[in-house]
Amino acid sequence: MGTTASQLRKDLLSEYQELTFLTKQEIILAHKRFSELLSKEDRNVPTPRVPMEKVLSLPELKSNPFRKRICHVFSTSDMKDGSLTFEDFLDLLSAFSDSATLEIKSHYAFRIFDFDDDGTLDGGDLEKLVNCLTGETDDTRLTTEEMRQLISNILEESDIDKDGTVNLSEFQHVISRSPDFVSSFKIVL
Amino acid sequence: MSFDDKKHIRGQVLALKSFKKSRQLNCFSDCSTTVSLAFRRCGANMTLAKQTLELWRGTMKEVGGKFGTGVLSYFKFLKWLLMFNIFSFLVNFGFITIPQLIYHPTPDIPAGVSFKGLEILTGAGYFSHTVMYYGGYSNKTQGTGGRSEYNMQLAYFFTVAAYMVLCGAALIYSMASSFRKKYVLADSGLGGAWQLLCSWDFSVTNEKAVRQRKNNLRIQLKESLSEKVQVALLPLTERLKHYGVFLGTWLLSTGMALGCGASVYFLSSSGSLLEEAATLLLPFVVSLINLVVPLFYSLFKKIEHYSNPRMQVYAIIVRNVILKMSILGILCYYWMKDVANTFSCWESIVGQALYRLVIMDFLFIMLGSFFGEFLSNVIGTKCIQSLGVPEFDVARNVLDLIYAQTLAWIGIYFSPLLPVIQIIKFFILFYLKKVSLTQNCQPPRRAGRAAQMQTIFIAILFFPSFVGALSMVAYTVWTLPPSDKCGPFRGLNTTFSAIQIWMDDLNRVDAFQWTVWIYQHVIRSEIFYFLISLIILVFIYIFRQITQGRQLLITLLRQQIVNVSSGELSGLTCLVHQSCCVRSGCVYVMMLLKCWNNIFS
């Protein structure tokens, strides 16, 4: 982190610029927004962590159905509580930026959709994914029958080696055939 | 990879670099690394500058966040067309208008003509003698009193030609890359479930919009499920009835388009073109037809039953394009056949007619926005509650933009400063549409295939729109005799003879013989074009065979993945068996090579 809460050191700025897909302006803006989330005591700590609830108060993430998964995926905390340092935050913005490549985006999308963190998307993950996107309450969900049908359609479409789960390569293959993905997998401050 | 890992790797790379540096105290490598670092920094700074100068970035982010990428594509398209017009303005103003203004600063306006307010609408009167139109440019080679020569004829011709060629190249490039990314590589299945799930728009930030999208996604998922379950075969009588209805509606819509075209032709040939206020009648009727008839076409939706809702959208688009292009085609035919023979300064007359069409089109787009969005909103929320808040009709608005740009492209030759009007129009239109959108419309209900629609729009912009405008200008330049009393090409047989005269002049100078040779043996010879077309056709055939072979290979490899993962040792025999069924020559060869590889590895 920078020496004061409002300034980022030049060498750190150029280091961040080389390590992420963000431009200088975007990094400075990210720093400003991150500092606003810090509480007063945290500002003087060398690498402060922002708890997940505060990160989720950002307007860009507040209404996102995958907000909790995003925080968990990008968090480097040992306690797995979804808290983010500034560098985790930059990582997040870099993966969701305009100039990130399709491989990066599909890699992170796979990790976000993998609810049980086991490296493949099985039926349970797909069911949670559909529920996230259609609605949380009972009257907005799909019925069990419809869910079963939908999951079998999805697996039929994307499971190339027919093992009942979608692994990273199969996921990336499906994503590469979806032209809207790159433009919609974007969060800009 | 976490940030710490990245920093660690970067640290190692830098350490390695500095170690290498300390070993080789070589001036050259030091120089080259500094230069490459400078280039990278320069590139980063240029991207930063581009981002800050980018027009309307904040507004587009706001619109995208609330309404999604489908509606945003309209605004991106508008911005892209605006760039074309800005470039055209700069080129025309720089190379044609400024020299004219330098040598003849004041236009020679005949006595008795003064500036009345009506000129803004009609473009005639005072404007017809200024540099606004073709007629305001002189044909003399400027260069008196020691200043260097400036050949106005060549400048006019080459500016228009260069602009058209660059436009065409830009359009072909963006169309081809868009096609490749969004059509060929995209899934051709109908609304597959993965497409719906992966196209969740992460940039939507408005809470209400997110809830609505979830709702819409659920409805679409349910629809896609029921589509798959339903048995698609209808009885024969039903299918015949559907085809009959299709035939009827298509005949009706094409007939209406041709009927409107014929009425426009009769109106233009009967009316007098010289009385100022009466000249506004033709553009008014044209714009009225363009506004009302598409509404009529959308009524056909109730009768027709397309199996796929996407086909419905395509049908509407094709009908609208046929209507607009046939009206423009009839007008161009009228201008080139009748006006060119009747009037003395006919290019300026055509330029004025285009000016009026552009202005009237603008007024009608504003009216259309008022009726289509504002009134629909009022009716939907206050009077007839069942209709609801209207959606922003991206297809109709984009087709309006394409029509407006076609007018500008046709007008490049006849009215060099028409891009100025177009720039002002697009600027105002952007803000107007944005306000109308945010006040009156709701986000779209279906997650439309925005990427594929964008490809289609670029294709329509290229094929009937740009190619039509280019062919009209090319026909004018190649065959029509320019008017002999005004304009830079007065006195010549055709506009193109200016180039012929220039080539004859160059022939006398020895140093430019190669240019003359290129002109005579490449540009003017038919054999050259014939050979080029033949070579291109052969290449297309070869590439098509390769593509087909590759598709077959993909199917075979997929089968192989399934076989391998399910543990069958059928790899080699499977391939050999299937290679016997393959017809395409190159795939057979590739299969054989694979077999040899497997045997000998």
mmCIF file with all atom_site columns, C-alpha atoms in Angstrom, chain A residues 1-170:
data_model
loop_
_atom_site.group_PDB
_atom_site.id
_atom_site.type_symbol
_atom_site.label_atom_id
_atom_site.label_alt_id
_atom_site.label_comp_id
_atom_site.label_asym_id
_atom_site.label_entity_id
_atom_site.label_seq_id
_atom_site.pdbx_PDB_ins_code
_atom_site.Cartn_x
_atom_site.Cartn_y
_atom_site.Cartn_z
_atom_site.occupancy
_atom_site.B_iso_or_equiv
_atom_site.pdbx_formal_charge
_atom_site.auth_seq_id
_atom_site.auth_comp_id
_atom_site.auth_asym_id
_atom_site.auth_atom_id
_atom_site.pdbx_PDB_model_num
ATOM 1   C CA . MET A 1 1   ? 0.000   0.000   0.000   1.00 0.00 ? 1   MET A CA 1
ATOM 2   C CA . GLY A 1 2   ? 1.038   3.605   -0.342  1.00 0.00 ? 2   GLY A CA 1
ATOM 3   C CA . THR A 1 3   ? 2.590   5.700   2.346   1.00 0.00 ? 3   THR A CA 1
ATOM 4   C CA . THR A 1 4   ? -0.482  7.858   2.867   1.00 0.00 ? 4   THR A CA 1
ATOM 5   C CA . ALA A 1 5   ? -4.067  6.892   2.349   1.00 0.00 ? 5   ALA A CA 1
ATOM 6   C CA . SER A 1 6   ? -4.524  9.236   -0.595  1.00 0.00 ? 6   SER A CA 1
ATOM 7   C CA . GLN A 1 7   ? -1.353  8.650   -2.604  1.00 0.00 ? 7   GLN A CA 1
ATOM 8   C CA . LEU A 1 8   ? 0.042   5.639   -4.348  1.00 0.00 ? 8   LEU A CA 1
ATOM 9   C CA . ARG A 1 9   ? 3.819   5.493   -4.796  1.00 0.00 ? 9   ARG A CA 1
ATOM 10  C CA . LYS A 1 10  ? 4.978   5.852   -8.386  1.00 0.00 ? 10  LYS A CA 1
ATOM 11  C CA . ASP A 1 11  ? 7.012   2.667   -8.438  1.00 0.00 ? 11  ASP A CA 1
ATOM 12  C CA . LEU A 1 12  ? 4.081   0.707   -7.014  1.00 0.00 ? 12  LEU A CA 1
ATOM 13  C CA . LEU A 1 13  ? 1.840   2.273   -9.626  1.00 0.00 ? 13  LEU A CA 1
ATOM 14  C CA . SER A 1 14  ? 4.057   1.164   -12.497 1.00 0.00 ? 14  SER A CA 1
ATOM 15  C CA . GLU A 1 15  ? 4.435   -2.271  -10.924 1.00 0.00 ? 15  GLU A CA 1
ATOM 16  C CA . TYR A 1 16  ? 0.668   -2.657  -10.720 1.00 0.00 ? 16  TYR A CA 1
ATOM 17  C CA . GLN A 1 17  ? 0.350   -1.429  -14.278 1.00 0.00 ? 17  GLN A CA 1
ATOM 18  C CA . GLU A 1 18  ? 2.682   -4.176  -15.473 1.00 0.00 ? 18  GLU A CA 1
ATOM 19  C CA . LEU A 1 19  ? 1.057   -6.912  -13.433 1.00 0.00 ? 19  LEU A CA 1
ATOM 20  C CA . THR A 1 20  ? -2.568  -6.204  -14.306 1.00 0.00 ? 20  THR A CA 1
ATOM 21  C CA . PHE A 1 21  ? -4.644  -5.306  -17.353 1.00 0.00 ? 21  PHE A CA 1
ATOM 22  C CA . LEU A 1 22  ? -5.605  -1.954  -15.871 1.00 0.00 ? 22  LEU A CA 1
ATOM 23  C CA . THR A 1 23  ? -4.466  1.480   -16.976 1.00 0.00 ? 23  THR A CA 1
ATOM 24  C CA . LYS A 1 24  ? -2.889  4.030   -14.614 1.00 0.00 ? 24  LYS A CA 1
ATOM 25  C CA . GLN A 1 25  ? -6.121  5.963   -14.303 1.00 0.00 ? 25  GLN A CA 1
ATOM 26  C CA . GLU A 1 26  ? -8.103  2.846   -13.424 1.00 0.00 ? 26  GLU A CA 1
ATOM 27  C CA . ILE A 1 27  ? -5.556  1.857   -10.756 1.00 0.00 ? 27  ILE A CA 1
ATOM 28  C CA . ILE A 1 28  ? -5.694  5.319   -9.189  1.00 0.00 ? 28  ILE A CA 1
ATOM 29  C CA . LEU A 1 29  ? -9.482  5.240   -9.187  1.00 0.00 ? 29  LEU A CA 1
ATOM 30  C CA . ALA A 1 30  ? -9.449  1.762   -7.655  1.00 0.00 ? 30  ALA A CA 1
ATOM 31  C CA . HIS A 1 31  ? -7.084  2.996   -4.941  1.00 0.00 ? 31  HIS A CA 1
ATOM 32  C CA . LYS A 1 32  ? -9.401  5.886   -4.175  1.00 0.00 ? 32  LYS A CA 1
ATOM 33  C CA . ARG A 1 33  ? -12.485 3.675   -3.934  1.00 0.00 ? 33  ARG A CA 1
ATOM 34  C CA . PHE A 1 34  ? -10.638 1.103   -1.836  1.00 0.00 ? 34  PHE A CA 1
ATOM 35  C CA . SER A 1 35  ? -9.444  3.757   0.608   1.00 0.00 ? 35  SER A CA 1
ATOM 36  C CA . GLU A 1 36  ? -13.021 4.912   1.076   1.00 0.00 ? 36  GLU A CA 1
ATOM 37  C CA . LEU A 1 37  ? -13.933 1.417   2.245   1.00 0.00 ? 37  LEU A CA 1
ATOM 38  C CA . LEU A 1 38  ? -11.250 1.362   4.941   1.00 0.00 ? 38  LEU A CA 1
ATOM 39  C CA . SER A 1 39  ? -12.119 2.228   8.500   1.00 0.00 ? 39  SER A CA 1
ATOM 40  C CA . LYS A 1 40  ? -9.973  4.762   10.365  1.00 0.00 ? 40  LYS A CA 1
ATOM 41  C CA . GLU A 1 41  ? -7.797  2.259   12.275  1.00 0.00 ? 41  GLU A CA 1
ATOM 42  C CA . ASP A 1 42  ? -7.098  0.231   9.162   1.00 0.00 ? 42  ASP A CA 1
ATOM 43  C CA . ARG A 1 43  ? -5.607  3.125   7.253   1.00 0.00 ? 43  ARG A CA 1
ATOM 44  C CA . ASN A 1 44  ? -2.287  2.993   9.049   1.00 0.00 ? 44  ASN A CA 1
ATOM 45  C CA . VAL A 1 45  ? -1.874  -0.776  8.752   1.00 0.00 ? 45  VAL A CA 1
ATOM 46  C CA . PRO A 1 46  ? 0.672   -1.699  6.003   1.00 0.00 ? 46  PRO A CA 1
ATOM 47  C CA . THR A 1 47  ? -1.566  -4.161  4.090   1.00 0.00 ? 47  THR A CA 1
ATOM 48  C CA . PRO A 1 48  ? -5.116  -3.564  5.237   1.00 0.00 ? 48  PRO A CA 1
ATOM 49  C CA . ARG A 1 49  ? -7.886  -6.041  4.581   1.00 0.00 ? 49  ARG A CA 1
ATOM 50  C CA . VAL A 1 50  ? -11.434 -5.004  3.905   1.00 0.00 ? 50  VAL A CA 1
ATOM 51  C CA . PRO A 1 51  ? -14.056 -7.440  5.238   1.00 0.00 ? 51  PRO A CA 1
ATOM 52  C CA . MET A 1 52  ? -16.454 -8.959  2.732   1.00 0.00 ? 52  MET A CA 1
ATOM 53  C CA . GLU A 1 53  ? -19.516 -7.013  3.862   1.00 0.00 ? 53  GLU A CA 1
ATOM 54  C CA . LYS A 1 54  ? -17.787 -3.708  3.138   1.00 0.00 ? 54  LYS A CA 1
ATOM 55  C CA . VAL A 1 55  ? -16.664 -4.891  -0.312  1.00 0.00 ? 55  VAL A CA 1
ATOM 56  C CA . LEU A 1 56  ? -20.220 -5.959  -1.080  1.00 0.00 ? 56  LEU A CA 1
ATOM 57  C CA . SER A 1 57  ? -21.395 -2.427  -0.324  1.00 0.00 ? 57  SER A CA 1
ATOM 58  C CA . LEU A 1 58  ? -19.753 -1.193  -3.537  1.00 0.00 ? 58  LEU A CA 1
ATOM 59  C CA . PRO A 1 59  ? -22.507 -0.254  -6.002  1.00 0.00 ? 59  PRO A CA 1
ATOM 60  C CA . GLU A 1 60  ? -20.895 -2.320  -8.762  1.00 0.00 ? 60  GLU A CA 1
ATOM 61  C CA . LEU A 1 61  ? -21.110 -5.489  -6.679  1.00 0.00 ? 61  LEU A CA 1
ATOM 62  C CA . LYS A 1 62  ? -24.180 -4.837  -4.573  1.00 0.00 ? 62  LYS A CA 1
ATOM 63  C CA . SER A 1 63  ? -26.750 -6.296  -6.963  1.00 0.00 ? 63  SER A CA 1
ATOM 64  C CA . ASN A 1 64  ? -24.531 -8.869  -8.620  1.00 0.00 ? 64  ASN A CA 1
ATOM 65  C CA . PRO A 1 65  ? -25.910 -12.402 -8.049  1.00 0.00 ? 65  PRO A CA 1
ATOM 66  C CA . PHE A 1 66  ? -22.385 -13.788 -7.775  1.00 0.00 ? 66  PHE A CA 1
ATOM 67  C CA . ARG A 1 67  ? -21.007 -11.188 -5.380  1.00 0.00 ? 67  ARG A CA 1
ATOM 68  C CA . LYS A 1 68  ? -20.139 -13.610 -2.579  1.00 0.00 ? 68  LYS A CA 1
ATOM 69  C CA . ARG A 1 69  ? -18.488 -16.105 -4.921  1.00 0.00 ? 69  ARG A CA 1
ATOM 70  C CA . ILE A 1 70  ? -16.449 -13.292 -6.522  1.00 0.00 ? 70  ILE A CA 1
ATOM 71  C CA . CYS A 1 71  ? -15.124 -12.226 -3.129  1.00 0.00 ? 71  CYS A CA 1
ATOM 72  C CA . HIS A 1 72  ? -14.263 -15.792 -2.159  1.00 0.00 ? 72  HIS A CA 1
ATOM 73  C CA . VAL A 1 73  ? -12.469 -16.473 -5.449  1.00 0.00 ? 73  VAL A CA 1
ATOM 74  C CA . PHE A 1 74  ? -10.272 -13.389 -5.313  1.00 0.00 ? 74  PHE A CA 1
ATOM 75  C CA . SER A 1 75  ? -9.605  -13.398 -1.595  1.00 0.00 ? 75  SER A CA 1
ATOM 76  C CA . THR A 1 76  ? -6.167  -14.534 -0.405  1.00 0.00 ? 76  THR A CA 1
ATOM 77  C CA . SER A 1 77  ? -7.178  -14.612 3.225   1.00 0.00 ? 77  SER A CA 1
ATOM 78  C CA . ASP A 1 78  ? -6.154  -17.676 5.270   1.00 0.00 ? 78  ASP A CA 1
ATOM 79  C CA . MET A 1 79  ? -9.460  -17.679 7.064   1.00 0.00 ? 79  MET A CA 1
ATOM 80  C CA . LYS A 1 80  ? -11.411 -18.004 3.798   1.00 0.00 ? 80  LYS A CA 1
ATOM 81  C CA . ASP A 1 81  ? -13.704 -15.187 4.848   1.00 0.00 ? 81  ASP A CA 1
ATOM 82  C CA . GLY A 1 82  ? -13.767 -13.371 1.519   1.00 0.00 ? 82  GLY A CA 1
ATOM 83  C CA . SER A 1 83  ? -11.880 -10.291 2.731   1.00 0.00 ? 83  SER A CA 1
ATOM 84  C CA . LEU A 1 84  ? -9.797  -8.461  0.151   1.00 0.00 ? 84  LEU A CA 1
ATOM 85  C CA . THR A 1 85  ? -6.523  -6.548  0.270   1.00 0.00 ? 85  THR A CA 1
ATOM 86  C CA . PHE A 1 86  ? -5.865  -3.822  -2.234  1.00 0.00 ? 86  PHE A CA 1
ATOM 87  C CA . GLU A 1 87  ? -3.921  -6.206  -4.429  1.00 0.00 ? 87  GLU A CA 1
ATOM 88  C CA . ASP A 1 88  ? -6.786  -8.721  -4.380  1.00 0.00 ? 88  ASP A CA 1
ATOM 89  C CA . PHE A 1 89  ? -9.082  -5.894  -5.344  1.00 0.00 ? 89  PHE A CA 1
ATOM 90  C CA . LEU A 1 90  ? -6.817  -4.986  -8.273  1.00 0.00 ? 90  LEU A CA 1
ATOM 91  C CA . ASP A 1 91  ? -6.759  -8.645  -9.292  1.00 0.00 ? 91  ASP A CA 1
ATOM 92  C CA . LEU A 1 92  ? -10.549 -8.602  -9.341  1.00 0.00 ? 92  LEU A CA 1
ATOM 93  C CA . LEU A 1 93  ? -10.766 -5.464  -11.427 1.00 0.00 ? 93  LEU A CA 1
ATOM 94  C CA . SER A 1 94  ? -8.086  -6.713  -13.780 1.00 0.00 ? 94  SER A CA 1
ATOM 95  C CA . ALA A 1 95  ? -9.930  -9.966  -14.484 1.00 0.00 ? 95  ALA A CA 1
ATOM 96  C CA . PHE A 1 96  ? -13.151 -8.042  -15.134 1.00 0.00 ? 96  PHE A CA 1
ATOM 97  C CA . SER A 1 97  ? -11.551 -5.255  -17.177 1.00 0.00 ? 97  SER A CA 1
ATOM 98  C CA . ASP A 1 98  ? -11.974 -4.470  -20.862 1.00 0.00 ? 98  ASP A CA 1
ATOM 99  C CA . SER A 1 99  ? -8.547  -5.658  -21.907 1.00 0.00 ? 99  SER A CA 1
ATOM 100 C CA . ALA A 1 100 ? -8.458  -8.989  -20.087 1.00 0.00 ? 100 ALA A CA 1
ATOM 101 C CA . THR A 1 101 ? -8.211  -11.910 -22.484 1.00 0.00 ? 101 THR A CA 1
ATOM 102 C CA . LEU A 1 102 ? -10.834 -14.579 -23.013 1.00 0.00 ? 102 LEU A CA 1
ATOM 103 C CA . GLU A 1 103 ? -8.668  -17.221 -21.289 1.00 0.00 ? 103 GLU A CA 1
ATOM 104 C CA . ILE A 1 104 ? -8.394  -15.166 -18.108 1.00 0.00 ? 104 ILE A CA 1
ATOM 105 C CA . LYS A 1 105 ? -12.093 -14.373 -18.054 1.00 0.00 ? 105 LYS A CA 1
ATOM 106 C CA . SER A 1 106 ? -13.190 -17.937 -18.707 1.00 0.00 ? 106 SER A CA 1
ATOM 107 C CA . HIS A 1 107 ? -10.761 -19.217 -16.063 1.00 0.00 ? 107 HIS A CA 1
ATOM 108 C CA . TYR A 1 108 ? -12.195 -16.916 -13.425 1.00 0.00 ? 108 TYR A CA 1
ATOM 109 C CA . ALA A 1 109 ? -15.776 -17.513 -14.575 1.00 0.00 ? 109 ALA A CA 1
ATOM 110 C CA . PHE A 1 110 ? -15.173 -21.238 -14.067 1.00 0.00 ? 110 PHE A CA 1
ATOM 111 C CA . ARG A 1 111 ? -13.849 -20.648 -10.567 1.00 0.00 ? 111 ARG A CA 1
ATOM 112 C CA . ILE A 1 112 ? -16.786 -18.390 -9.725  1.00 0.00 ? 112 ILE A CA 1
ATOM 113 C CA . PHE A 1 113 ? -19.333 -20.926 -10.955 1.00 0.00 ? 113 PHE A CA 1
ATOM 114 C CA . ASP A 1 114 ? -17.598 -23.777 -9.106  1.00 0.00 ? 114 ASP A CA 1
ATOM 115 C CA . PHE A 1 115 ? -19.544 -23.393 -5.871  1.00 0.00 ? 115 PHE A CA 1
ATOM 116 C CA . ASP A 1 116 ? -17.949 -26.315 -4.060  1.00 0.00 ? 116 ASP A CA 1
ATOM 117 C CA . ASP A 1 117 ? -14.383 -25.524 -5.213  1.00 0.00 ? 117 ASP A CA 1
ATOM 118 C CA . ASP A 1 118 ? -13.669 -29.034 -6.410  1.00 0.00 ? 118 ASP A CA 1
ATOM 119 C CA . GLY A 1 119 ? -12.321 -28.091 -9.847  1.00 0.00 ? 119 GLY A CA 1
ATOM 120 C CA . THR A 1 120 ? -15.301 -29.328 -11.894 1.00 0.00 ? 120 THR A CA 1
ATOM 121 C CA . LEU A 1 121 ? -18.880 -28.186 -12.436 1.00 0.00 ? 121 LEU A CA 1
ATOM 122 C CA . ASP A 1 122 ? -21.105 -31.068 -11.440 1.00 0.00 ? 122 ASP A CA 1
ATOM 123 C CA . GLY A 1 123 ? -24.886 -31.209 -11.113 1.00 0.00 ? 123 GLY A CA 1
ATOM 124 C CA . GLY A 1 124 ? -24.910 -29.479 -7.717  1.00 0.00 ? 124 GLY A CA 1
ATOM 125 C CA . ASP A 1 125 ? -22.839 -26.566 -8.976  1.00 0.00 ? 125 ASP A CA 1
ATOM 126 C CA . LEU A 1 126 ? -25.044 -26.167 -12.035 1.00 0.00 ? 126 LEU A CA 1
ATOM 127 C CA . GLU A 1 127 ? -28.173 -26.227 -9.908  1.00 0.00 ? 127 GLU A CA 1
ATOM 128 C CA . LYS A 1 128 ? -26.792 -23.507 -7.622  1.00 0.00 ? 128 LYS A CA 1
ATOM 129 C CA . LEU A 1 129 ? -25.761 -21.507 -10.718 1.00 0.00 ? 129 LEU A CA 1
ATOM 130 C CA . VAL A 1 130 ? -29.243 -21.611 -12.198 1.00 0.00 ? 130 VAL A CA 1
ATOM 131 C CA . ASN A 1 131 ? -30.810 -20.706 -8.870  1.00 0.00 ? 131 ASN A CA 1
ATOM 132 C CA . CYS A 1 132 ? -28.482 -17.721 -8.508  1.00 0.00 ? 132 CYS A CA 1
ATOM 133 C CA . LEU A 1 133 ? -29.533 -16.449 -11.880 1.00 0.00 ? 133 LEU A CA 1
ATOM 134 C CA . THR A 1 134 ? -33.245 -17.069 -11.723 1.00 0.00 ? 134 THR A CA 1
ATOM 135 C CA . GLY A 1 135 ? -34.201 -16.145 -8.228  1.00 0.00 ? 135 GLY A CA 1
ATOM 136 C CA . GLU A 1 136 ? -33.767 -16.864 -4.598  1.00 0.00 ? 136 GLU A CA 1
ATOM 137 C CA . THR A 1 137 ? -37.313 -17.267 -3.371  1.00 0.00 ? 137 THR A CA 1
ATOM 138 C CA . ASP A 1 138 ? -39.444 -20.362 -3.793  1.00 0.00 ? 138 ASP A CA 1
ATOM 139 C CA . ASP A 1 139 ? -41.916 -18.894 -6.251  1.00 0.00 ? 139 ASP A CA 1
ATOM 140 C CA . THR A 1 140 ? -39.230 -17.674 -8.613  1.00 0.00 ? 140 THR A CA 1
ATOM 141 C CA . ARG A 1 141 ? -37.240 -20.891 -8.824  1.00 0.00 ? 141 ARG A CA 1
ATOM 142 C CA . LEU A 1 142 ? -37.613 -23.560 -11.462 1.00 0.00 ? 142 LEU A CA 1
ATOM 143 C CA . THR A 1 143 ? -39.427 -26.739 -10.455 1.00 0.00 ? 143 THR A CA 1
ATOM 144 C CA . THR A 1 144 ? -37.410 -29.878 -9.729  1.00 0.00 ? 144 THR A CA 1
ATOM 145 C CA . GLU A 1 145 ? -38.470 -31.466 -12.983 1.00 0.00 ? 145 GLU A CA 1
ATOM 146 C CA . GLU A 1 146 ? -37.513 -28.391 -15.015 1.00 0.00 ? 146 GLU A CA 1
ATOM 147 C CA . MET A 1 147 ? -34.192 -28.161 -13.183 1.00 0.00 ? 147 MET A CA 1
ATOM 148 C CA . ARG A 1 148 ? -33.398 -31.780 -13.945 1.00 0.00 ? 148 ARG A CA 1
ATOM 149 C CA . GLN A 1 149 ? -34.261 -31.304 -17.604 1.00 0.00 ? 149 GLN A CA 1
ATOM 150 C CA . LEU A 1 150 ? -32.218 -28.114 -17.806 1.00 0.00 ? 150 LEU A CA 1
ATOM 151 C CA . ILE A 1 151 ? -29.136 -29.657 -16.212 1.00 0.00 ? 151 ILE A CA 1
ATOM 152 C CA . SER A 1 152 ? -29.289 -32.636 -18.527 1.00 0.00 ? 152 SER A CA 1
ATOM 153 C CA . ASN A 1 153 ? -29.563 -30.243 -21.509 1.00 0.00 ? 153 ASN A CA 1
ATOM 154 C CA . ILE A 1 154 ? -26.548 -28.312 -20.277 1.00 0.00 ? 154 ILE A CA 1
ATOM 155 C CA . LEU A 1 155 ? -24.489 -31.458 -19.798 1.00 0.00 ? 155 LEU A CA 1
ATOM 156 C CA . GLU A 1 156 ? -25.531 -32.771 -23.183 1.00 0.00 ? 156 GLU A CA 1
ATOM 157 C CA . GLU A 1 157 ? -24.391 -29.541 -24.785 1.00 0.00 ? 157 GLU A CA 1
ATOM 158 C CA . SER A 1 158 ? -21.068 -29.136 -23.062 1.00 0.00 ? 158 SER A CA 1
ATOM 159 C CA . ASP A 1 159 ? -19.904 -32.440 -21.566 1.00 0.00 ? 159 ASP A CA 1
ATOM 160 C CA . ILE A 1 160 ? -17.673 -33.703 -24.345 1.00 0.00 ? 160 ILE A CA 1
ATOM 161 C CA . ASP A 1 161 ? -16.102 -36.651 -22.561 1.00 0.00 ? 161 ASP A CA 1
ATOM 162 C CA . LYS A 1 162 ? -19.445 -37.706 -21.079 1.00 0.00 ? 162 LYS A CA 1
ATOM 163 C CA . ASP A 1 163 ? -18.292 -38.045 -17.496 1.00 0.00 ? 163 ASP A CA 1
ATOM 164 C CA . GLY A 1 164 ? -21.208 -36.123 -15.993 1.00 0.00 ? 164 GLY A CA 1
ATOM 165 C CA . THR A 1 165 ? -19.233 -33.012 -15.087 1.00 0.00 ? 165 THR A CA 1
ATOM 166 C CA . VAL A 1 166 ? -17.939 -29.996 -16.963 1.00 0.00 ? 166 VAL A CA 1
ATOM 167 C CA . ASN A 1 167 ? -14.216 -29.468 -16.504 1.00 0.00 ? 167 ASN A CA 1
ATOM 168 C CA . LEU A 1 168 ? -12.222 -26.349 -17.308 1.00 0.00 ? 168 LEU A CA 1
ATOM 169 C CA . SER A 1 169 ? -11.411 -27.263 -20.927 1.00 0.00 ? 169 SER A CA 1
ATOM 170 C CA . GLU A 1 170 ? -15.010 -28.110 -21.754 1.00 0.00 ? 170 GLU A CA 1
#
